[in-house]
Tab-separated table of C-alpha atoms in Angstrom:
chain	number	residue	atom	x	y	z
A	245	UNK	CA	-23.795	21.169	-1.815
A	246	UNK	CA	-20.382	19.617	-2.442
A	247	UNK	CA	-17.746	19.056	0.210
A	248	UNK	CA	-14.340	20.746	0.162
A	249	UNK	CA	-11.495	18.327	-0.540
A	250	UNK	CA	-8.075	19.002	0.970
A	251	UNK	CA	-4.779	17.547	-0.302
A	252	UNK	CA	-1.868	18.131	2.097
A	253	UNK	CA	1.772	17.474	1.312
A	254	UNK	CA	2.880	14.021	2.444
A	255	UNK	CA	5.294	14.136	5.392
A	256	UNK	CA	6.065	10.453	5.965
A	257	UNK	CA	9.771	9.716	5.586
A	258	UNK	CA	10.807	9.506	1.921
A	259	UNK	CA	7.209	9.719	0.698
A	260	UNK	CA	7.198	11.602	-2.592
A	261	UNK	CA	3.705	10.818	-3.882
A	262	UNK	CA	0.727	13.156	-3.780
A	263	UNK	CA	-2.909	12.121	-3.476
A	264	UNK	CA	-4.145	13.557	-6.778
A	265	UNK	CA	-2.858	14.724	-10.157
A	266	UNK	CA	-3.809	18.080	-11.717
A	267	UNK	CA	-5.989	16.123	-14.162
A	268	UNK	CA	-7.841	14.687	-11.186
A	269	UNK	CA	-8.369	18.184	-9.803
A	270	UNK	CA	-9.684	19.293	-13.190
A	271	UNK	CA	-12.214	16.466	-13.210
A	272	UNK	CA	-13.446	17.379	-9.721
A	273	UNK	CA	-13.630	21.050	-10.693
A	274	UNK	CA	-15.979	20.085	-13.528
A	275	UNK	CA	-18.335	18.681	-10.873
A	276	UNK	CA	-18.200	21.894	-8.861
A	277	UNK	CA	-15.921	20.479	-6.168
A	278	UNK	CA	-13.496	22.847	-4.413
A	279	UNK	CA	-10.027	21.350	-3.996
A	280	UNK	CA	-7.400	22.803	-1.652
A	281	UNK	CA	-3.809	21.732	-2.345
A	282	UNK	CA	-0.934	22.542	-0.032
A	283	UNK	CA	1.868	24.401	-1.799
A	284	UNK	CA	4.602	22.022	-2.905
A	285	UNK	CA	2.462	18.906	-2.404
A	286	UNK	CA	3.006	17.656	-5.951
A	287	UNK	CA	6.527	18.873	-6.674
A	288	UNK	CA	8.250	15.547	-5.951
A	289	UNK	CA	5.774	13.803	-8.243
A	290	UNK	CA	6.499	16.249	-11.062
A	291	UNK	CA	3.465	18.510	-10.592
A	292	UNK	CA	4.145	22.205	-9.993
A	293	UNK	CA	1.771	24.372	-7.987
A	294	UNK	CA	0.818	26.278	-11.131
A	295	UNK	CA	-0.382	23.072	-12.755
A	296	UNK	CA	-2.861	22.633	-9.905
A	297	UNK	CA	-3.940	26.271	-10.156
A	298	UNK	CA	-4.576	25.913	-13.884
A	299	UNK	CA	-6.656	22.820	-13.161
A	300	UNK	CA	-8.845	24.814	-10.782
A	301	UNK	CA	-7.357	24.069	-7.354
A	302	UNK	CA	-6.804	26.639	-4.649
A	303	UNK	CA	-3.169	26.345	-3.583
A	304	UNK	CA	-2.643	27.316	0.068
A	305	UNK	CA	0.638	27.855	1.844
A	306	UNK	CA	0.019	26.029	5.121
A	307	UNK	CA	-0.960	22.426	5.820
A	308	UNK	CA	-3.049	23.633	8.758
A	309	UNK	CA	-5.339	25.529	6.391
A	310	UNK	CA	-5.925	22.405	4.327
A	311	UNK	CA	-6.833	20.386	7.416
A	312	UNK	CA	-9.004	23.150	8.913
A	313	UNK	CA	-11.080	23.970	5.837
A	314	UNK	CA	-11.455	20.568	4.181
A	315	UNK	CA	-14.340	18.275	5.032
A	316	UNK	CA	-12.587	15.425	3.188
A	317	UNK	CA	-8.817	15.147	3.492
A	318	UNK	CA	-7.340	12.995	0.737
A	319	UNK	CA	-3.842	11.602	1.287
A	320	UNK	CA	-1.548	8.803	0.212
A	321	UNK	CA	-0.233	7.514	3.543
A	322	UNK	CA	-1.552	7.356	7.092
A	323	UNK	CA	-1.388	10.588	9.091
A	324	UNK	CA	1.836	11.121	10.991
A	325	UNK	CA	2.063	12.062	14.667
A	326	UNK	CA	2.421	15.781	14.038
A	327	UNK	CA	-0.756	15.703	11.941
A	328	UNK	CA	-2.846	14.122	14.723
A	329	UNK	CA	-3.715	17.480	16.374
A	330	UNK	CA	-5.296	18.598	13.085
A	331	UNK	CA	-7.794	15.730	13.083
A	332	UNK	CA	-11.317	16.653	14.173
A	333	UNK	CA	-14.706	14.971	14.724
A	334	UNK	CA	-16.695	14.255	11.583
A	335	UNK	CA	-13.779	14.831	9.228
A	336	UNK	CA	-13.469	12.221	6.479
A	337	UNK	CA	-9.934	10.975	5.907
A	338	UNK	CA	-9.481	9.085	2.623
A	339	UNK	CA	-6.071	7.423	2.355
A	340	UNK	CA	-4.050	4.249	2.892
A	341	UNK	CA	-4.349	3.578	6.629
A	342	UNK	CA	-3.031	0.033	7.278
A	343	UNK	CA	-4.252	0.305	10.871
A	344	UNK	CA	-3.259	-3.262	11.731
A	345	UNK	CA	0.370	-2.209	11.325
A	346	UNK	CA	-0.083	1.273	12.831
A	347	UNK	CA	-2.322	0.943	15.918
A	348	UNK	CA	-1.259	4.380	17.184
A	349	UNK	CA	-2.892	5.866	14.073
A	350	UNK	CA	-6.074	3.966	14.872
A	351	UNK	CA	-6.013	5.394	18.393
A	352	UNK	CA	-5.726	8.935	17.001
A	353	UNK	CA	-8.620	8.431	14.565
A	354	UNK	CA	-10.794	7.034	17.339
A	355	UNK	CA	-9.872	9.772	19.793
A	356	UNK	CA	-10.749	12.485	17.275
A	357	UNK	CA	-13.846	10.634	15.958
A	358	UNK	CA	-12.648	10.726	12.365
A	359	UNK	CA	-14.412	8.859	9.560
A	360	UNK	CA	-11.376	6.961	8.302
A	361	UNK	CA	-11.779	5.361	4.876
A	362	UNK	CA	-8.849	3.149	3.936
A	363	UNK	CA	-8.010	2.590	0.292
A	364	UNK	CA	-6.695	-0.884	1.073
A	365	UNK	CA	-9.985	-2.241	2.450
A	366	UNK	CA	-12.373	-0.934	-0.221
A	367	UNK	CA	-13.590	-4.228	-1.676
A	368	UNK	CA	-16.010	-5.101	-4.459
A	369	UNK	CA	-18.597	-7.880	-4.353
A	370	UNK	CA	-16.154	-10.100	-6.274
A	371	UNK	CA	-13.477	-9.666	-3.601
A	372	UNK	CA	-11.320	-7.298	-5.687
A	373	UNK	CA	-9.436	-4.482	-3.946
A	374	UNK	CA	-9.582	-1.747	-6.589
A	375	UNK	CA	-7.761	0.996	-4.656
A	376	UNK	CA	-4.986	-1.281	-3.444
A	377	UNK	CA	-4.390	-2.932	-6.816
A	378	UNK	CA	-2.326	-0.233	-8.591
A	379	UNK	CA	0.109	0.256	-5.710
A	380	UNK	CA	0.331	-3.513	-5.297
A	381	UNK	CA	1.264	-3.741	-8.963
A	382	UNK	CA	3.914	-1.030	-8.583
A	383	UNK	CA	5.373	-2.553	-5.402
A	384	UNK	CA	5.402	-6.021	-6.933
A	385	UNK	CA	7.189	-4.844	-10.056
A	386	UNK	CA	9.665	-2.848	-7.976
A	387	UNK	CA	10.464	-5.804	-5.731
A	388	UNK	CA	12.243	-7.731	-8.465
A	389	UNK	CA	14.468	-4.813	-9.442
A	390	UNK	CA	15.121	-3.944	-5.768
A	391	UNK	CA	16.054	-7.562	-5.085
A	392	UNK	CA	18.344	-7.649	-8.110
A	393	UNK	CA	20.058	-4.473	-6.881
A	394	UNK	CA	20.754	-5.766	-3.380
A	395	UNK	CA	21.915	-9.167	-4.633
A	396	UNK	CA	24.920	-7.335	-6.074
A	397	UNK	CA	27.968	-7.956	-3.893
A	398	UNK	CA	28.861	-4.307	-3.325
A	399	UNK	CA	25.319	-3.777	-2.011
A	400	UNK	CA	25.688	-6.604	0.506
A	401	UNK	CA	24.219	-9.511	-1.436
A	402	UNK	CA	25.487	-12.845	-2.749
A	403	UNK	CA	26.894	-11.380	-5.930
A	404	UNK	CA	24.317	-13.174	-8.068
A	405	UNK	CA	22.850	-11.825	-11.307
A	406	UNK	CA	19.110	-12.440	-11.324
A	407	UNK	CA	19.065	-13.745	-14.888
A	408	UNK	CA	22.370	-15.604	-14.706
A	409	UNK	CA	24.427	-15.821	-17.886
A	410	UNK	CA	24.873	-18.350	-20.719
A	411	UNK	CA	26.100	-21.514	-19.051
A	412	UNK	CA	25.435	-20.112	-15.558
A	413	UNK	CA	22.410	-20.891	-13.428
A	414	UNK	CA	20.107	-17.881	-12.799
A	415	UNK	CA	19.095	-16.738	-9.350
A	416	UNK	CA	16.265	-18.567	-7.648
A	417	UNK	CA	13.403	-16.238	-6.714
A	418	UNK	CA	10.673	-17.418	-4.332
A	419	UNK	CA	7.488	-15.350	-4.099
A	420	UNK	CA	5.045	-15.960	-1.251
A	421	UNK	CA	1.546	-14.994	-2.401
A	422	UNK	CA	0.055	-14.865	-5.899
A	423	UNK	CA	-2.186	-11.818	-5.504
A	424	UNK	CA	-1.560	-8.563	-7.346
A	425	UNK	CA	1.746	-7.979	-5.557
A	426	UNK	CA	3.119	-11.495	-5.907
A	427	UNK	CA	1.919	-12.018	-9.463
A	428	UNK	CA	3.609	-8.809	-10.612
A	429	UNK	CA	6.778	-9.629	-8.685
A	430	UNK	CA	6.964	-13.073	-10.259
A	431	UNK	CA	6.176	-11.726	-13.735
A	432	UNK	CA	8.980	-9.162	-13.675
A	433	UNK	CA	11.464	-11.599	-12.120
A	434	UNK	CA	10.649	-14.113	-14.849
A	435	UNK	CA	11.104	-11.365	-17.434
A	436	UNK	CA	14.591	-10.823	-15.993
A	437	UNK	CA	15.142	-14.544	-16.672
A	438	UNK	CA	15.339	-15.663	-13.062
A	439	UNK	CA	14.133	-19.093	-11.919
A	440	UNK	CA	10.839	-18.162	-10.266
A	441	UNK	CA	8.719	-20.147	-7.831
A	442	UNK	CA	5.335	-18.664	-6.904
A	443	UNK	CA	3.499	-20.023	-3.846
A	444	UNK	CA	-0.141	-19.567	-2.892
A	445	UNK	CA	-2.896	-21.535	-1.183
A	446	UNK	CA	-5.381	-20.604	-3.920
A	447	UNK	CA	-4.875	-23.192	-6.635
A	448	UNK	CA	-7.242	-21.364	-9.006
A	449	UNK	CA	-4.982	-18.326	-8.786
A	450	UNK	CA	-1.956	-20.503	-9.520
A	451	UNK	CA	-3.823	-22.033	-12.448
A	452	UNK	CA	-4.366	-18.540	-13.889
A	453	UNK	CA	-0.655	-17.711	-13.577
A	454	UNK	CA	0.324	-21.019	-15.136
A	455	UNK	CA	-1.996	-20.477	-18.101
A	456	UNK	CA	-0.680	-16.961	-18.722
A	457	UNK	CA	3.007	-17.702	-18.204
A	458	UNK	CA	2.944	-21.161	-19.838
A	459	UNK	CA	5.524	-22.684	-17.518
A	460	UNK	CA	7.924	-19.736	-17.232
A	461	UNK	CA	6.911	-19.452	-13.564
A	462	UNK	CA	6.779	-22.572	-11.387
A	463	UNK	CA	3.568	-22.490	-9.363
A	464	UNK	CA	3.404	-24.360	-6.059
A	465	UNK	CA	0.528	-24.929	-3.652
A	466	UNK	CA	1.665	-23.323	-0.424
A	467	UNK	CA	2.009	-25.297	2.781
A	468	UNK	CA	4.565	-25.464	5.576
A	469	UNK	CA	6.751	-28.113	3.945
A	470	UNK	CA	6.872	-26.360	0.567
A	471	UNK	CA	7.725	-23.043	2.224
A	472	UNK	CA	10.550	-24.613	4.227
A	473	UNK	CA	12.082	-26.339	1.200
A	474	UNK	CA	11.891	-23.409	-1.196
A	475	UNK	CA	12.909	-20.603	1.155
A	476	UNK	CA	16.229	-22.163	2.140
A	477	UNK	CA	17.146	-22.459	-1.557
A	478	UNK	CA	16.161	-18.900	-2.469
A	479	UNK	CA	18.589	-16.206	-3.541
A	480	UNK	CA	15.721	-13.700	-3.394
A	481	UNK	CA	12.634	-14.170	-1.225
A	482	UNK	CA	9.670	-11.838	-1.815
A	483	UNK	CA	6.920	-11.731	0.807
A	484	UNK	CA	3.627	-10.707	-0.804
A	485	UNK	CA	0.803	-12.052	1.354
A	486	UNK	CA	-2.277	-10.025	2.267
A	487	UNK	CA	-5.237	-10.241	4.619
A	488	UNK	CA	-7.484	-7.260	3.759
A	489	UNK	CA	-7.602	-5.021	6.816
A	490	UNK	CA	-5.825	-7.559	9.019
A	491	UNK	CA	-2.270	-8.289	9.995
A	492	UNK	CA	-0.238	-10.284	7.503
A	493	UNK	CA	0.457	-13.840	8.702
A	494	UNK	CA	4.079	-14.643	9.501
A	495	UNK	CA	4.997	-17.396	7.036
A	496	UNK	CA	8.768	-17.438	7.549
A	497	UNK	CA	9.972	-17.879	11.111
A	498	UNK	CA	13.388	-16.773	12.360
A	499	UNK	CA	14.891	-20.276	12.247
A	500	UNK	CA	14.043	-20.493	8.563
A	501	UNK	CA	15.719	-17.145	7.879
A	502	UNK	CA	18.764	-18.438	9.739
A	503	UNK	CA	18.854	-21.414	7.359
A	504	UNK	CA	18.889	-19.272	4.201
A	505	UNK	CA	21.978	-18.763	2.045
A	506	UNK	CA	24.465	-16.141	3.281
A	507	UNK	CA	23.936	-12.966	1.267
A	508	UNK	CA	20.402	-13.900	0.211
A	509	UNK	CA	17.909	-11.035	0.020
A	510	UNK	CA	14.417	-10.734	1.499
A	511	UNK	CA	11.956	-8.126	0.213
A	512	UNK	CA	9.009	-8.048	2.631
A	513	UNK	CA	6.322	-6.100	0.769
A	514	UNK	CA	3.779	-7.080	3.435
A	515	UNK	CA	5.569	-4.892	5.996
A	516	UNK	CA	2.834	-2.235	5.821
A	517	UNK	CA	0.521	-4.922	7.205
A	518	UNK	CA	3.016	-6.018	9.858
A	519	UNK	CA	5.232	-8.170	7.619
A	520	UNK	CA	5.183	-11.868	6.736
A	521	UNK	CA	8.828	-12.527	7.689
A	522	UNK	CA	9.519	-12.899	11.419
A	523	UNK	CA	12.807	-10.990	11.254
A	524	UNK	CA	11.464	-7.980	9.347
A	525	UNK	CA	10.956	-4.492	10.667
A	526	UNK	CA	9.952	-1.436	8.666
A	527	UNK	CA	12.694	0.509	6.893
A	528	UNK	CA	12.767	3.639	4.736
A	529	UNK	CA	13.991	4.540	1.274
A	530	UNK	CA	16.758	6.539	2.941
A	531	UNK	CA	17.920	3.506	4.954
A	532	UNK	CA	16.245	0.566	3.208
A	533	UNK	CA	18.089	-2.573	4.340
A	534	UNK	CA	19.431	-4.316	7.399
A	535	UNK	CA	21.181	-7.646	7.900
A	536	UNK	CA	19.935	-10.460	10.097
A	537	UNK	CA	21.481	-13.942	10.228
A	538	UNK	CA	23.566	-13.098	7.159
A	539	UNK	CA	20.439	-12.272	5.117
A	540	UNK	CA	19.777	-8.790	3.767
A	541	UNK	CA	16.247	-7.512	4.574
A	542	UNK	CA	14.466	-4.805	2.565
A	543	UNK	CA	11.204	-3.742	4.211
A	544	UNK	CA	10.262	-0.251	3.041
A	545	UNK	CA	6.652	0.455	3.964
A	546	UNK	CA	5.974	2.823	1.070
A	547	UNK	CA	7.822	1.267	-1.856
A	548	UNK	CA	5.791	3.044	-4.584
A	549	UNK	CA	6.884	6.355	-3.078
A	550	UNK	CA	10.198	5.871	-4.889
A	551	UNK	CA	8.455	6.263	-8.255
A	552	UNK	CA	5.962	9.006	-7.370
A	553	UNK	CA	5.102	10.197	-10.860
A	554	UNK	CA	4.011	6.736	-11.995
A	555	UNK	CA	2.393	5.957	-8.659
A	556	UNK	CA	0.395	9.192	-8.412
A	557	UNK	CA	-1.093	8.717	-11.866
A	558	UNK	CA	-1.943	5.086	-11.097
A	559	UNK	CA	-3.492	5.971	-7.739
A	560	UNK	CA	-5.578	8.884	-9.047
A	561	UNK	CA	-6.953	6.682	-11.830
A	562	UNK	CA	-8.702	4.478	-9.279
A	563	UNK	CA	-9.460	6.830	-6.372
A	564	UNK	CA	-11.017	9.643	-8.427
A	565	UNK	CA	-14.493	8.109	-8.949
A	566	UNK	CA	-14.826	7.386	-5.213
A	567	UNK	CA	-13.492	10.807	-4.266
A	568	UNK	CA	-15.963	12.465	-6.615
A	569	UNK	CA	-18.868	10.572	-5.037
A	570	UNK	CA	-17.725	11.444	-1.519
A	571	UNK	CA	-17.427	15.130	-2.395
A	572	UNK	CA	-20.739	15.400	-4.254
A	573	UNK	CA	-22.896	13.133	-2.106
A	574	UNK	CA	-21.222	13.179	1.299
A	575	UNK	CA	-20.112	10.044	3.141
A	576	UNK	CA	-23.599	8.621	3.703
A	577	UNK	CA	-24.670	9.272	0.120
A	578	UNK	CA	-21.520	7.764	-1.363
A	579	UNK	CA	-21.864	4.669	0.819
A	580	UNK	CA	-25.465	4.217	-0.293
A	581	UNK	CA	-24.495	4.567	-3.956
A	582	UNK	CA	-21.536	2.185	-3.939
A	583	UNK	CA	-21.511	-0.591	-1.363
A	584	UNK	CA	-17.879	-1.439	-2.098
A	585	UNK	CA	-16.976	1.747	-0.235
A	586	UNK	CA	-18.600	0.400	2.951
A	587	UNK	CA	-15.761	-2.050	3.580
A	588	UNK	CA	-13.336	0.832	3.214
A	589	UNK	CA	-14.656	2.615	6.309
A	590	UNK	CA	-12.379	1.602	9.197
A	591	UNK	CA	-13.381	4.136	11.864
A	592	UNK	CA	-16.401	6.372	12.478
A	593	UNK	CA	-17.669	8.271	15.501
A	594	UNK	CA	-14.917	6.942	17.740
A	595	UNK	CA	-15.559	3.289	16.853
A	596	UNK	CA	-13.855	0.643	14.715
A	597	UNK	CA	-16.433	-0.314	12.091
A	598	UNK	CA	-14.513	-2.850	9.986
A	599	UNK	CA	-14.545	-6.320	11.613
A	600	UNK	CA	-11.155	-7.419	10.250
A	601	UNK	CA	-9.517	-4.215	11.452
A	602	UNK	CA	-11.172	-4.523	14.859
A	603	UNK	CA	-9.896	-8.074	15.229
A	604	UNK	CA	-6.358	-7.081	14.190
A	605	UNK	CA	-6.335	-4.195	16.666
A	606	UNK	CA	-8.003	-6.129	19.482
A	607	UNK	CA	-10.684	-3.452	19.752
A	608	UNK	CA	-14.501	-3.680	19.929
A	609	UNK	CA	-16.346	-3.706	16.627
A	610	UNK	CA	-19.439	-1.588	16.014
A	611	UNK	CA	-21.467	-2.021	12.799
A	612	UNK	CA	-21.046	0.953	10.497
A	613	UNK	CA	-24.776	1.711	10.387
A	614	UNK	CA	-24.853	2.157	14.161
A	615	UNK	CA	-21.771	4.380	14.151
A	616	UNK	CA	-23.201	6.577	11.393
A	617	UNK	CA	-26.540	6.776	13.188
A	618	UNK	CA	-24.671	8.099	16.218
A	619	UNK	CA	-23.059	10.770	14.056
A	620	UNK	CA	-26.442	11.879	12.672
A	621	UNK	CA	-28.192	11.953	16.045
């Protein structure tokens, strides 16, 4: 007996993505899975309601019906405050949660005893984060073009062209972190002919970048001294560090921001994990930047939401196999089939069941098996 999957319209500020494409619905329909889609959920991503109907979805007019009928609610972003009353015990919520940055969301999931599975903490045995990777790639690629935009003088920046011009030095771009976000940020910035410096503590990761880019990106082993020297020289600083499930470490303190060039730009992509720049706070696409110590800060928590068509396709590509397993086998069956999904479970039965998330939230940790046993009993 398959579970009913519900896809509500996203209501976070300036969030235009939807959790699944019509093609994804069609694939689930082939497996006998019923999918409820809230009317208008896919419009901003370029998917009309009729396209979901043709794929086999039931389109319903009210979000409340999606939340009430669905056993698995599939979203893009964490539930917002006005969605909290629609949470209920035993419901499975499959979405980006980032609970370390949004502890009030964690409190709501615990209060309502929701099984919260976070895309960003699903991790394979090799350490890969398959459901975070595509949005990391999108955000990383966007960060270079966003930085280039705000470096323009009329947008508040230094008036520097990222790639310079013949006879003119290009902008200096410093990227903190060489994971999927940072690697993509550095790659695009280098393609725009900026001078790019990529920092990471993992020398093997830097070795990979160096071999692929063949010197077009300067790779540097990250430590306090290197960060201090490179950041103060940066025209564009991109923060791209990640601790799966935990809060991002603050690598750039306020005094270092104060020492940066007037009109320099910071893009803190780690803001959805609390941010890696001390002076950052979350912004929106509608009001994306603020100035602190003469430095322009961009810290939008849902960057890929600005390109929802691309992002929704990329997200569905990776979430669909997991979603299919959850719907056909139930939570326990899907967890038994694919152990990488185990690390994705953040909350269950009113407990935090991911150790990194528990540590970040300062809450007690209960092993997942014990929490699930409590649900079955």
